[in-house]
Every structure is written in C-alpha cells, then in structure tokens.
Short mmCIF file of C-alpha atoms (C1' of nucleotides) in Angstrom, two decimals:
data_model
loop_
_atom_site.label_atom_id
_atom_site.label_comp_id
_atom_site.label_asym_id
_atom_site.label_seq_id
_atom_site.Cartn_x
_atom_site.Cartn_y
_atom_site.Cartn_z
CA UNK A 1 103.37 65.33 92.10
CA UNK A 2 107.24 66.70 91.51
CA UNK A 3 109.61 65.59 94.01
CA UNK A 4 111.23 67.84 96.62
CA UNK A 5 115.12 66.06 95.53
CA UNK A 6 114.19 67.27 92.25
CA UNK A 7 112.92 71.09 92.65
CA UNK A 8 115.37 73.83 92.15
CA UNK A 9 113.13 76.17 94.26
CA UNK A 10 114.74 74.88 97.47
CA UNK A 11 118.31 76.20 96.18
CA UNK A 12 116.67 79.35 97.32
CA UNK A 13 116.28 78.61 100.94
CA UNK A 14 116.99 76.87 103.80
CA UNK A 15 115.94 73.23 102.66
CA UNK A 16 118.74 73.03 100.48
CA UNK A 17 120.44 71.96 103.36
CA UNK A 18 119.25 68.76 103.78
CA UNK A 19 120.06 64.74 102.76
CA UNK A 20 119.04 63.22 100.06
CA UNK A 21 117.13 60.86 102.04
CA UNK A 22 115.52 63.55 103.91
CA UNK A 23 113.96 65.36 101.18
CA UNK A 24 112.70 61.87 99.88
CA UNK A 25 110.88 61.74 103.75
CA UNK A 26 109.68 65.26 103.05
CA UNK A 27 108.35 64.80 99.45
CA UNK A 28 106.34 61.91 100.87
CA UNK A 29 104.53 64.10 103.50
CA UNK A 30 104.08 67.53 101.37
CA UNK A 31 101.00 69.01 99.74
CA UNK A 32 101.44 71.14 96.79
CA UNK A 33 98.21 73.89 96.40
CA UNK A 34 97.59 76.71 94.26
CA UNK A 35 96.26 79.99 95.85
CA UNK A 36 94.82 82.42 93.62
CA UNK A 37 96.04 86.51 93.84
CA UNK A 38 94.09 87.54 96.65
CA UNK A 39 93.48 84.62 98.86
CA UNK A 40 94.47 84.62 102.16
CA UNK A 41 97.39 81.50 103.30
CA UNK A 42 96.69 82.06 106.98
CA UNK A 43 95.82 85.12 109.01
CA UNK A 44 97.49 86.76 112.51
CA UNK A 45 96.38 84.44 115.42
CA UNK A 46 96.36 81.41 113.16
CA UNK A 47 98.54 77.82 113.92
CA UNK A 48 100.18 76.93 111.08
CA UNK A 49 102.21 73.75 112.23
CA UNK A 50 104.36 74.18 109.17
CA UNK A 51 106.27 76.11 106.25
CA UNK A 52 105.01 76.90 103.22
CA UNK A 53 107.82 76.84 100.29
CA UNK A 54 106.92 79.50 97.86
CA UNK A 55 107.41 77.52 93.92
CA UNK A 56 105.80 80.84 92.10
CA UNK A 57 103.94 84.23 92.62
CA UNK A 58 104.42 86.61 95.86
CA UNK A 59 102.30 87.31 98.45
CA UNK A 60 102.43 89.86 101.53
CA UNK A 61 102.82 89.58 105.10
CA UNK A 62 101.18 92.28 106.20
CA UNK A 63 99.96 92.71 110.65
CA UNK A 64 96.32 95.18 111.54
CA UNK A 65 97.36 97.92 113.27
CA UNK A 66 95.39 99.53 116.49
CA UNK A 67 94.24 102.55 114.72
CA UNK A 68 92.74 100.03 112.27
CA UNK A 69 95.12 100.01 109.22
CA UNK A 70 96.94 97.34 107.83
CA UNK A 71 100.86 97.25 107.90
CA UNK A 72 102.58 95.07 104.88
CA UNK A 73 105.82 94.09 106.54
CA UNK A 74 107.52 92.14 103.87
CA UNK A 75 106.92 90.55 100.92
CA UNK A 76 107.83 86.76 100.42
CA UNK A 77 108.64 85.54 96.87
CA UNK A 78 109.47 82.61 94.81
CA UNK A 79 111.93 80.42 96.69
CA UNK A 80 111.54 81.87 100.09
CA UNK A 81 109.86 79.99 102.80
CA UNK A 82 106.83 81.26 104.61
CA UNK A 83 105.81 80.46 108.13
CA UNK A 84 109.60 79.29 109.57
CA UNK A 85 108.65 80.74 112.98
CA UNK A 86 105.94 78.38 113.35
CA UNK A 87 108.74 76.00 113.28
CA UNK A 88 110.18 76.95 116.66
CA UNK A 89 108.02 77.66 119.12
CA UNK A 90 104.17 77.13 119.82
CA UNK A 91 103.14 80.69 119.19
CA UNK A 92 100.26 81.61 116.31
CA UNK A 93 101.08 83.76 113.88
CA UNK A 94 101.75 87.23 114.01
CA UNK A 95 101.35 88.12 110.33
CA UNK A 96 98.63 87.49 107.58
CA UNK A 97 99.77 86.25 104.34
CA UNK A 98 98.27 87.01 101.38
CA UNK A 99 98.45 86.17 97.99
CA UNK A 100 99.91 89.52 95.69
CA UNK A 101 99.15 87.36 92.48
CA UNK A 102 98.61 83.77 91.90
CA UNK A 103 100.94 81.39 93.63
CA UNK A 104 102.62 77.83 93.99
CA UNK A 105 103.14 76.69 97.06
CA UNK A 106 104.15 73.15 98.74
CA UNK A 107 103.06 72.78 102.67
CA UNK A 108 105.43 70.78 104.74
CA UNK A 109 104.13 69.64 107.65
CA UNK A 110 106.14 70.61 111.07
CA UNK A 111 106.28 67.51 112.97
CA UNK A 112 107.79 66.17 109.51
CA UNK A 113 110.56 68.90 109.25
CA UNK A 114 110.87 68.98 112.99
CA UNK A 115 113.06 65.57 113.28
CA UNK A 116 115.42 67.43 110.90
CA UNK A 117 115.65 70.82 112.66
CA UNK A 118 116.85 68.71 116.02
CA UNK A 119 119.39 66.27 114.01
CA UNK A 120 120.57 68.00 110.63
CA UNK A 121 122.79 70.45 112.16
CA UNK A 122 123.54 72.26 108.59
CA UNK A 123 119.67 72.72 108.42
CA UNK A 124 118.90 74.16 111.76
CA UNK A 125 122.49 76.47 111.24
CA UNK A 126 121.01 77.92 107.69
CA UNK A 127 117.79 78.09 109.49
CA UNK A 128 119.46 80.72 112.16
CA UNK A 129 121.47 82.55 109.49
CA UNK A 130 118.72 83.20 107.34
CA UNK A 131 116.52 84.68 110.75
CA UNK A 132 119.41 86.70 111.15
CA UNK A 133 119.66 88.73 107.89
CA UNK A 134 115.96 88.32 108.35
CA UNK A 135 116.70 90.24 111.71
CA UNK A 136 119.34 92.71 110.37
CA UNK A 137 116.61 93.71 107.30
CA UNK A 138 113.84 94.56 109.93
CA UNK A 139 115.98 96.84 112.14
CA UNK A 140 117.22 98.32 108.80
CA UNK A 141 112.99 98.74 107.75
CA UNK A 142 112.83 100.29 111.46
CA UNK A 143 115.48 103.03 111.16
CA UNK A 144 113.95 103.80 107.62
CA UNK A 145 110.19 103.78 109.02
CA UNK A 146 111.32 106.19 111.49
CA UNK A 147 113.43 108.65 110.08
CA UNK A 148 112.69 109.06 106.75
CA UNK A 149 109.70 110.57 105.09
CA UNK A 150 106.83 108.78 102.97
CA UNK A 151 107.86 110.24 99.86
CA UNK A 152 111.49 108.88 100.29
CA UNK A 153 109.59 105.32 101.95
CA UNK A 154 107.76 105.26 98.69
CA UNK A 155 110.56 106.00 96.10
CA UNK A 156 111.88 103.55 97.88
CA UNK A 157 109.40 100.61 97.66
CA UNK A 158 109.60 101.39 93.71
CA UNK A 159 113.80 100.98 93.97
CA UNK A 160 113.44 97.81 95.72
CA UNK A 161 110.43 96.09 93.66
CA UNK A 162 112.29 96.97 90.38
CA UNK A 163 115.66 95.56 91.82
CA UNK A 164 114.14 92.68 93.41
CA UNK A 165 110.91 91.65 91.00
CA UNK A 166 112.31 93.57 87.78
CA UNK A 167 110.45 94.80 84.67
CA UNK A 168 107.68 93.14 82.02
CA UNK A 169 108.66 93.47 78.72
CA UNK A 170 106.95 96.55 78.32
CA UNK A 171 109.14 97.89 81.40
CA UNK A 172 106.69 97.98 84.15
CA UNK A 173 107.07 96.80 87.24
CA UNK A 174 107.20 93.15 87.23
CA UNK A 175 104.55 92.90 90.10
CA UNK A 176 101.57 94.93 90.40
CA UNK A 177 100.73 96.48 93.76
CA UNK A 178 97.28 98.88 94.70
CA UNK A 179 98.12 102.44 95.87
CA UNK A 180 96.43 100.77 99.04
CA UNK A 181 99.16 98.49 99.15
CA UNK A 182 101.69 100.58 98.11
CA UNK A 183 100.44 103.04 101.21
CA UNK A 184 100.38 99.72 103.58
CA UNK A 185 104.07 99.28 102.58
CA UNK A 186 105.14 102.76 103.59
CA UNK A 187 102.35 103.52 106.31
CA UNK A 188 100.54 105.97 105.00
CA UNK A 189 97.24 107.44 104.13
CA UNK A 190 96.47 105.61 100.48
CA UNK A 191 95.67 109.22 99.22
CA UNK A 192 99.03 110.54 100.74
CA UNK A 193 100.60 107.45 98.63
CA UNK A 194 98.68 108.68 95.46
CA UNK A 195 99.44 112.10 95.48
CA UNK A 196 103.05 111.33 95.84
CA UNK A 197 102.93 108.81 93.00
CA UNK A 198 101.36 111.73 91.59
CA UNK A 199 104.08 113.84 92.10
CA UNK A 200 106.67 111.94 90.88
CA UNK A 201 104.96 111.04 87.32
CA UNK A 202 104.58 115.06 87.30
CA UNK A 203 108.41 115.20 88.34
CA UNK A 204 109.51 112.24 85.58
CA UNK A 205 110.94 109.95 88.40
CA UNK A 206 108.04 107.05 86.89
CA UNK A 207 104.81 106.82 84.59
CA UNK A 208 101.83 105.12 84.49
CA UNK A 209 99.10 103.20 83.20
CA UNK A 210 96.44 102.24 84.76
CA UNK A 211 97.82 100.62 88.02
CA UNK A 212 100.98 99.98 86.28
CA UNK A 213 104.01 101.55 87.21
CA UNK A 214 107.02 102.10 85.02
CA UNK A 215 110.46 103.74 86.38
CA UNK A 216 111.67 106.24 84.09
CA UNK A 217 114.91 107.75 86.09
CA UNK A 218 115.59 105.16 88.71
CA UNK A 219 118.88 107.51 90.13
CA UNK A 220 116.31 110.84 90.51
CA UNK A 221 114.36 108.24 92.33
CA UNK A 222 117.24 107.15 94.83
CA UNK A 223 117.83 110.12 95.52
CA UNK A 224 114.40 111.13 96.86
CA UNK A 225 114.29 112.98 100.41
CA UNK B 1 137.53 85.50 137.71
CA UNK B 2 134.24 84.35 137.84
CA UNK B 3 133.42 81.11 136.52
CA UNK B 4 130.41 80.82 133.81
CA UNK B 5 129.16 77.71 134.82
CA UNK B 6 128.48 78.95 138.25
CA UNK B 7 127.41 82.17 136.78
CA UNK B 8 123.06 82.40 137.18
CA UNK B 9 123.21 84.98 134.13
CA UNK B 10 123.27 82.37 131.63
CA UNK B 11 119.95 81.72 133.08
CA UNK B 12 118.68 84.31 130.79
CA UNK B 13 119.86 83.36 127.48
CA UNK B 14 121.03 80.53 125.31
CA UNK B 15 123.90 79.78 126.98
CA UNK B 16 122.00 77.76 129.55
CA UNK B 17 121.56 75.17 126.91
CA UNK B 18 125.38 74.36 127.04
CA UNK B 19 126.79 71.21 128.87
CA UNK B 20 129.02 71.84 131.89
CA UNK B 21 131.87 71.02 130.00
CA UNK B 22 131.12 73.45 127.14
CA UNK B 23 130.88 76.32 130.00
CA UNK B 24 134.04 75.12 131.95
CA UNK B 25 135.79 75.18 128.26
CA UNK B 26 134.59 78.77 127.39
CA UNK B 27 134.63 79.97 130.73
CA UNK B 28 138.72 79.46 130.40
CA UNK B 29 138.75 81.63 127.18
CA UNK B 30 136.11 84.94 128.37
CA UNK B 31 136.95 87.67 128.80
CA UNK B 32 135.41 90.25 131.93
CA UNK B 33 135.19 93.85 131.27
CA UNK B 34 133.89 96.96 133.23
CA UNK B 35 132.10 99.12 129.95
CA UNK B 36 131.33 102.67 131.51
CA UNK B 37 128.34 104.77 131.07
CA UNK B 38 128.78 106.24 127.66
CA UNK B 39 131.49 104.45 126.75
CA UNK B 40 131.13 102.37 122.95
CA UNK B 41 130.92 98.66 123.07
CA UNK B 42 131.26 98.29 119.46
CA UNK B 43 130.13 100.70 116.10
CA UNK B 44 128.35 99.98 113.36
CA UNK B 45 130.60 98.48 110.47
CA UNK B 46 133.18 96.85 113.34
CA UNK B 47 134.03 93.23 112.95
CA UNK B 48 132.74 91.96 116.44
CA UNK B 49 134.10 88.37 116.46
CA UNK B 50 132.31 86.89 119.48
CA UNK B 51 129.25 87.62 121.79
CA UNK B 52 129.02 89.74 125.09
CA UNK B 53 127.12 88.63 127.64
CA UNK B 54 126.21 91.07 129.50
CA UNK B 55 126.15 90.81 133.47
CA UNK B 56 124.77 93.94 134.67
CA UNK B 57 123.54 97.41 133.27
CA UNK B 58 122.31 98.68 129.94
CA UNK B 59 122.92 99.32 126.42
CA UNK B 60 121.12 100.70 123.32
CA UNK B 61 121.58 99.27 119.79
CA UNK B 62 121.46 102.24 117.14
CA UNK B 63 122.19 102.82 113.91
CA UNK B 64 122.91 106.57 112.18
CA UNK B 65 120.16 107.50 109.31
CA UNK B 66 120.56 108.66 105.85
CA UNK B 67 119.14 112.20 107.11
CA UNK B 68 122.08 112.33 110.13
CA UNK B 69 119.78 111.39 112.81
CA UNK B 70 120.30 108.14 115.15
CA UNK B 71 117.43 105.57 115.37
CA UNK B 72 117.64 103.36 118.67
CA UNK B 73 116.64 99.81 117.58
CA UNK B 74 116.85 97.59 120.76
CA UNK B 75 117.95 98.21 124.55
CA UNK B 76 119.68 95.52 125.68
CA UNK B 77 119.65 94.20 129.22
CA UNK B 78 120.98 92.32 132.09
CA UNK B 79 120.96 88.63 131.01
CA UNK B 80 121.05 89.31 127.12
CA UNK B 81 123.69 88.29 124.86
CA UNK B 82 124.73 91.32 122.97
CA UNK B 83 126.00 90.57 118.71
CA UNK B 84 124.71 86.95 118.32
CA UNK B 85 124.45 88.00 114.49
CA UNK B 86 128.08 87.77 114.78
CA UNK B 87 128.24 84.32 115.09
CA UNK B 88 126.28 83.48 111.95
CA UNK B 89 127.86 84.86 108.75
CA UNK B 90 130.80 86.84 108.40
CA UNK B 91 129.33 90.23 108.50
CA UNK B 92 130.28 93.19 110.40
CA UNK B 93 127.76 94.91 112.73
CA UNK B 94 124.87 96.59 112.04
CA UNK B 95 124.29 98.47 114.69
CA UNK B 96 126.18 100.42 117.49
CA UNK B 97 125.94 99.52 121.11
CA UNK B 98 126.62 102.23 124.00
CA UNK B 99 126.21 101.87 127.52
CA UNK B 100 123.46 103.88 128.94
CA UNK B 101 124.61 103.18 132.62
CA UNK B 102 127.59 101.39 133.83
CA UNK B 103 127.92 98.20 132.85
CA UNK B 104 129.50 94.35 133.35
CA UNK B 105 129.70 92.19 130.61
CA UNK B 106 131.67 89.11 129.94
CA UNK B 107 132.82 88.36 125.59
CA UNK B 108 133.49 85.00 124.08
CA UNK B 109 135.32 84.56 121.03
CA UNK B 110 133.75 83.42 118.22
CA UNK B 111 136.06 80.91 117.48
CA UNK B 112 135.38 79.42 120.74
CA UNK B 113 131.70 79.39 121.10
CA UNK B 114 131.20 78.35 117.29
CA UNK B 115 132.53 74.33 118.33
CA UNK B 116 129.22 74.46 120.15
CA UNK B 117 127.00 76.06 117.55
CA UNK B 118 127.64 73.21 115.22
CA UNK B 119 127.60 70.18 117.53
CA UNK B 120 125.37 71.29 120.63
CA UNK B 121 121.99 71.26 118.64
CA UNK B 122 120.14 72.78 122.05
CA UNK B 123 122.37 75.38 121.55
CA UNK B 124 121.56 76.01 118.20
CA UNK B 125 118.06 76.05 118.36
CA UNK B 126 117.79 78.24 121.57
CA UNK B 127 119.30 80.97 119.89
CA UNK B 128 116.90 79.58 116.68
CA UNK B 129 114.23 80.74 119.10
CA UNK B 130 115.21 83.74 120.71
CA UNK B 131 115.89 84.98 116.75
CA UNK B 132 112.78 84.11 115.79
CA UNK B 133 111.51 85.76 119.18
CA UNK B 134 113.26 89.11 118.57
CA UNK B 135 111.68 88.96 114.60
CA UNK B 136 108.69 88.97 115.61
CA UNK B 137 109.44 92.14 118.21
CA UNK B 138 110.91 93.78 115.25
CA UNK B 139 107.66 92.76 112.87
CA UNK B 140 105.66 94.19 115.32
CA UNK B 141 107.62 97.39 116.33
CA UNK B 142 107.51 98.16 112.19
CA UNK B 143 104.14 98.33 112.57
CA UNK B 144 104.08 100.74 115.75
CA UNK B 145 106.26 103.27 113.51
CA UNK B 146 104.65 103.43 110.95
CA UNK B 147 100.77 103.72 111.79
CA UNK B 148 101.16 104.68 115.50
CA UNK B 149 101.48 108.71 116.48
CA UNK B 150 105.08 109.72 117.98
CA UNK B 151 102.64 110.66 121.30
CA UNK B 152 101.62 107.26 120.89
CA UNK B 153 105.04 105.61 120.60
CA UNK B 154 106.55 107.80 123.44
CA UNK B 155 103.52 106.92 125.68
CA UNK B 156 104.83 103.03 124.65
CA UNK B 157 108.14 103.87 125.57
CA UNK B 158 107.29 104.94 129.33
CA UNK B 159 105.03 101.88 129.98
CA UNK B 160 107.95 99.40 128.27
CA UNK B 161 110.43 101.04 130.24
CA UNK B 162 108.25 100.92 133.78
CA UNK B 163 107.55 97.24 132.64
CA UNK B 164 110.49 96.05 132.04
CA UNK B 165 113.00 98.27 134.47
CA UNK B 166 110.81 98.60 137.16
CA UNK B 167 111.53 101.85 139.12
CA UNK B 168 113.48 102.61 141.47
CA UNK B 169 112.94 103.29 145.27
CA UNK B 170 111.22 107.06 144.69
CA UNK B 171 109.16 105.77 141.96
CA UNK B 172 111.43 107.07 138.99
CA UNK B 173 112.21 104.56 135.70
CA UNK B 174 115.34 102.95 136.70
CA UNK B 175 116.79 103.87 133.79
CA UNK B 176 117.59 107.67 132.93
CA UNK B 177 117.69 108.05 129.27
CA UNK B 178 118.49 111.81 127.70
CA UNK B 179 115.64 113.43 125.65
CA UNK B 180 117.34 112.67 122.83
CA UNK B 181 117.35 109.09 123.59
CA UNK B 182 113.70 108.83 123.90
CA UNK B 183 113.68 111.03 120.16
CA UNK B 184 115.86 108.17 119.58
CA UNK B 185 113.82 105.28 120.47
CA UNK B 186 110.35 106.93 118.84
CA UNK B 187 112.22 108.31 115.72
CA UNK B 188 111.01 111.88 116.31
CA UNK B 189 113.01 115.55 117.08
CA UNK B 190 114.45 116.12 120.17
CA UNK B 191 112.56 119.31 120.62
CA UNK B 192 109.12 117.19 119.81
CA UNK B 193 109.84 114.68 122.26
CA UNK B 194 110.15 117.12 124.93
CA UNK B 195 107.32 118.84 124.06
CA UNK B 196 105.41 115.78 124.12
CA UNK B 197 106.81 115.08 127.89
CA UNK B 198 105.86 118.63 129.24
CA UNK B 199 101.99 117.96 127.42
CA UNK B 200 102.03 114.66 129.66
CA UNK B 201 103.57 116.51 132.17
CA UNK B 202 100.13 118.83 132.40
CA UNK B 203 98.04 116.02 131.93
CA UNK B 204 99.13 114.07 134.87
CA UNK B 205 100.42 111.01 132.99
CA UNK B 206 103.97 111.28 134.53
CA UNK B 207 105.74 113.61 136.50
CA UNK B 208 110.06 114.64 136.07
CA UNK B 209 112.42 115.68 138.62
CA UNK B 210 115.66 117.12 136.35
CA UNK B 211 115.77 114.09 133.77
CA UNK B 212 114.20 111.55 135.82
CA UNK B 213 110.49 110.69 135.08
CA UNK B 214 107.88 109.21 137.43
CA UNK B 215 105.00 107.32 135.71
CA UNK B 216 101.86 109.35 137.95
CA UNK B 217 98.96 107.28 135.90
CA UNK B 218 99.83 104.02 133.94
CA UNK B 219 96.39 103.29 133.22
CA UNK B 220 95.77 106.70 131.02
CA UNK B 221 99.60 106.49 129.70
CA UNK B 222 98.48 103.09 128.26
CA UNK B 223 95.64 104.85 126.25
CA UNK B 224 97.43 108.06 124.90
CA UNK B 225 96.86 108.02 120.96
"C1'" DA C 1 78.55 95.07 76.17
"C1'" DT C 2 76.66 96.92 80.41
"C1'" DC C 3 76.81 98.31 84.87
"C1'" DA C 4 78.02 98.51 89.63
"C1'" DA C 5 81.77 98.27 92.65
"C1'" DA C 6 86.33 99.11 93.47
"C1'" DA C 7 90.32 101.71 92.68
"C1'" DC C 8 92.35 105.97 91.46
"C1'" DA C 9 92.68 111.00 91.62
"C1'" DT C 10 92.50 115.61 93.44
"C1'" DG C 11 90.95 119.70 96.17
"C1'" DA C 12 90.26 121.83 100.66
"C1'" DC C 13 91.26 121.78 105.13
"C1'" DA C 14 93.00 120.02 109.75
"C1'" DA C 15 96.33 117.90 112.49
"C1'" DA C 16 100.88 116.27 113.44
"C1'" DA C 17 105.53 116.93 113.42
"C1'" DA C 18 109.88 119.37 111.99
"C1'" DT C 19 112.64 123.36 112.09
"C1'" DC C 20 114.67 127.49 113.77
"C1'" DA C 21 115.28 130.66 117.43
"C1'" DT C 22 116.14 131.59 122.04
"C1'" DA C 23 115.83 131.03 127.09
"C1'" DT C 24 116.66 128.41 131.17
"C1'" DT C 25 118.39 124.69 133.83
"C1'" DT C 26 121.50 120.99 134.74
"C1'" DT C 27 125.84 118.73 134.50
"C1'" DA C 28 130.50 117.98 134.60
"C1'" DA C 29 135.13 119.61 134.15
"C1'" DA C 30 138.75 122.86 135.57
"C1'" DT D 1 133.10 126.57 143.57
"C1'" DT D 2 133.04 128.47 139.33
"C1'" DT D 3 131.94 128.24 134.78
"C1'" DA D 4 131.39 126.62 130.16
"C1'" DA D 5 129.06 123.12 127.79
"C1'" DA D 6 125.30 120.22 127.37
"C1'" DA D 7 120.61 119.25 128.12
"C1'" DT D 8 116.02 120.83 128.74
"C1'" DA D 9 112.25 123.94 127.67
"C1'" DT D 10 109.18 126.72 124.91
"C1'" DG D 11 107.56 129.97 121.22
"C1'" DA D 12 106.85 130.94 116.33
"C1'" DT D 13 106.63 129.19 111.94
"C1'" DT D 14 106.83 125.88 108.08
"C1'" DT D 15 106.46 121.45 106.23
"C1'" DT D 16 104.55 117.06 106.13
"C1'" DT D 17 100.92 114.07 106.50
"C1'" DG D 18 96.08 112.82 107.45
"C1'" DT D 19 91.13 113.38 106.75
"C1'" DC D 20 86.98 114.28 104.41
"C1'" DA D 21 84.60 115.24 100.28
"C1'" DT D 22 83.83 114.43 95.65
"C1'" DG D 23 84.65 113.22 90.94
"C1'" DT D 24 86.76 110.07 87.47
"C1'" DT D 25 88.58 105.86 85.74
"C1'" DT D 26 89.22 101.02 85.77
"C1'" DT D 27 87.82 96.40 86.66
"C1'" DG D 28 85.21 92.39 86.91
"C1'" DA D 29 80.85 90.06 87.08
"C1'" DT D 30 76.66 89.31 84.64
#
DNA sequence: ATCAAAACATGACAAAAATCATATTTTAAA
DNA sequence: TTTAAAATATGATTTTTGTCATGTTTTGAT
C-alpha cells in the first residue's frame, strides 16, 4: 500500500500540515478502498469516526429534504477531505456521500488523527481555515439559492464544473452529472432543469450528446439572469 | 471598564476556553462600544482585524445580491462572537453586520487574540467546533432554500425567532424585525412576505400589533408547507 | 444483439412568487 | 404637533416554477 509521506494528494488539504513522523503513524493505521460511481460512502445519520481523503473521482454530498427531494450541497473532489466534522464533535452525519464516478479513497481513522488535532497546532489551525472558506462558500451558495433564479443557479453549476473539473478532450464537461442531479444541485424540479438545459442548447449557451454537456459560449452563460 | 475575565458572556463562546491570564492580557487591550439600532458594525469588503463579542442585543449578517436585493445569512446574538473568519486568513468580510436593536459589544484585536490561537490548542479547537457547528447550520439552511416554499421558510422564521428570542412580556417576538427583514431572511419580495403574514394573519397562526407579531398557534405554524 | 428499465424530453396546465400600482398606516424628524 | 418619509397593506397582472402525462432515447444487464 503507498505511503501517506509519499502521496501528493495531501498537498491538497489539511494533512499537509503534519510531521513527518506523523504521517508515518497515519500510514500505519489507514485503509485505502475503491468505491465504484454510484455507491454510497456513508449516509445522513451515520458515525463515521474518521476522514476520508479523496486520491481520485468525485462524489456528492447531497441532505433529503422534508418534501422528499434530495439537496446536493457540494461536491468533494480529488484532494479534498470528506467527513472533517466527524472529527470534532460526536454528532452523525448530516450529509450522504455518494460516489459521482469511481473513486480512490484512504480512511483514516479518528482516534488516530485525533492525537494530532489536540498537539499539532499547524494542523488543527489549517483545519479551522479551511471550515472557514468552507463557511464563507455556503453563505455565498445561500444568498445565490435565495435570490437568484434556477436558470441563472443552473448556468451557473455549468460555469463552476467547467472551471473547477474542466473539459475531455472532446470538450465536454469533464464530469458527467444526470439532469436529476443537475436539478438536486440547483433545487429544482428535474424537468424544470431539462427544459432549461433545453433552452440554452436552443439559445447556443451549450450542446449536447447524450448526457454530455459541452459549453459553447461560456460569457453568454455568465451572464444568465 | 469591565473586566473579561469576570465577564459571564464568554460563557457563550470560545473564549471560555482561555486561561485567566490570556483574559486578564486581552481584557487590557478591548475595546467597549455602544453600536445603536441601525447603526453598521462593519460592510462587506471591510478589513475587520479582530472579533466583537457581543454583550447584549442583535445583529444580522447580510450580504447584497447580484439582482440588488439583500440576503440575511445569520442573526447574531447575545454571547456570540461576531467575524471569527477574521482571524483565520487575511480576507476581508463577507458579509455586513447591522444592529437590529441597540447593542453592547466588546472587539479584540487580532493581533492580540491570535498569540492564543496558535498556542492555546482549547482555544483553537472550540472555535474548530463552533465552525464546524455553524457549517452544518449553513448545510442545512441550503437545503431549506432551495426545496422548502417561501410560506414554508417564513413559517421557520417565526418558530426560530419564538425559540430562540423568547417573547416578550405581551407575548410579542422580542425582536422586531421590518418586513423587509423577514423578505430578507426567506429570500423572497417584500410585498410577498407581507402577503404571506396577513394569509397567517386570517388563519390564526399569529397575530400583529403595528410591526410586532404574536405567535397565536405554534403547533399549526410548525406545519405550514 | 435484445430488451426492459432508467434517463431524457416536451406539452399542457396549475401553483407559487415577482412585479407594478396604489392606498393606508406608522414612524421619526422638524 | 405637524408632516413628510418610510413601512405596511392589498389588488391586478405577469413570470417563474412545479406537476402530471406521455413519448422518446439511452443504458446496462442478459
């Protein structure tokens, strides 16, 4: 199994901020595990007594609403860690996580990371910066949720995913989403989220194929009401 | 001036986990201020450079849309600590903070308080916590905008409010937010959110005097969809 | 390769919410 | 106390979004 002192991947996050020696201790304790696209990493309500450091693939963190539907609240990718909240405090989770496509993932068990977290000051101080752009993006996701409209929710989504996941070498959209999810992202109807994707392949803003989205005027598509 | 470490507030937040001396050190280097109804405590884009603690009254943290309108992210209470984010990175704020009633609220410099963020590891991971805490309220009030009605969310906004201000000795919330502050909160029109108060109004759910509102039946507020 | 299930697509209609107009009431300043 | 400004209220209308129905395409298992 690869060591943790050795992966690149925790550049990317908060572990980068430990010893040497520490990430020896950690390597020692970890469990690497592929999860195919679609399986579920834990669900709301679960204990997870540890974080999950995404090597490959993305999944979705996504909470059931009361009127039934599911809400996607973020989407973690390579190098992000999943599940830091378990880390302080005793509460379950309050998001699923599920796998977008297939994954990589090491499991580090919390009573392992926890020693570090109380005596690796640098650690526990990227730990809090990192919640707090967390915290910063999710009151920025509020203000959009409430006060713009789907259609400009949903040209968004395609900004972001093509800024943040980029393009296959044909040009699409380096991660492929359902119009369900796509519609779980914005919170909205999955037809309202297909007739707008509709719309905008009839207005030139993208194109398709099959569930394959390309972005054919990305600045049209910024500046979406 | 009052000293912080005989000051219960701290009670509330992280700054119980400091030592006596940390609180005898910063209480030499706060500052008191009287912040009147209305007035701004900071706007979005200012470089804040410390934390408020805030003694007595209330604030709201907004931040102005793309389409003009303000969204109201957070109200902030008696016992909070108001621009924590401040302390962690170098950004300015976010959001804007206003006093919805007169208010008390002591601010320590950064410079001071950030001594204790890298050596008093309680510290650190209290306000670890209450970040991770106030993520999960932000996860979770994502989800309320974007699958729950604005009835729905105005409804949650009455029973929050009754919940966690309590009412005052006629039986009014004890705090007297504008129409436009609920549209604020919910991320609707003005005009819709009192349209949605007169419909509750007729239905017995809560009663107003001017802009003061009486919660008449909890039970039914709590099941408005 | 075949076939059923899932995903995608679109029309018709209903419901929710925004917008614009215009009173009325309340509040705060002169 | 008067009075103008701000906040509240409500009607009429339009726009946005959701729901239900139904057909088509795509996908994945056999």
């Amino acid at each position: 199994m690869s060591k943790c002192e050795q992966c690149i991947i925790r550049q990317f996050n908060s572990l980068k901020a430990l010893t040497k020696e520490e990430l020896v201790r950690i390597s020692g304790c970890k469990t690497s595990r592929i999860i195919k696209k679609g399986e579920v990493i834990f669900e709301e309500g679960d204990t997870i007594n540890g974080v999950f450091c995404v090597k490959d693939g993305v999944c979705k963190l996504s909470k059931l609403s009361s009127n039934g539907r599911d809400q996607i609240v973020k989407l973690v990718v390579k190098g992000d860690l999943l599940g830091q909240r378990s880390l302080v405090g005793e509460e379950s989770a309050n998001l699923s996580a599920v796998a977008l496509n297939d994954m990589e993932v090491c499991f580090i068990p919390k009573h392992e990371i926890m020693n570090d977290l109380q005596k690796n000051t640098k650690f526990t101080l990227d730990m809090l910066q990192q919640m707090a752009h967390d915290l910063k993006e999710s009151d920025n996701v509020i203000v959009d949720m409430a006060q713009k409209s789907v259609k400009n929710r949903l040209a968004d989504v395609f900004v972001y995913i093509s800024e943040h996941f980029g393009v296959d070498d044909q040009g699409f959209l380096a991660i492929n989403l359902s119009r369900e999810d796509y519609a779980n992202i914005v919170g909205t109807a999955t037809e309202s989220a297909i007739r707008i994707i509709s719309q905008f392949k009839k207005e030139g803003l993208i194109s398709t194929q099959g569930k394959q989205i390309k972005i054919e005027n990305l600045q049209k598509l910024k500046r979406v009401e």
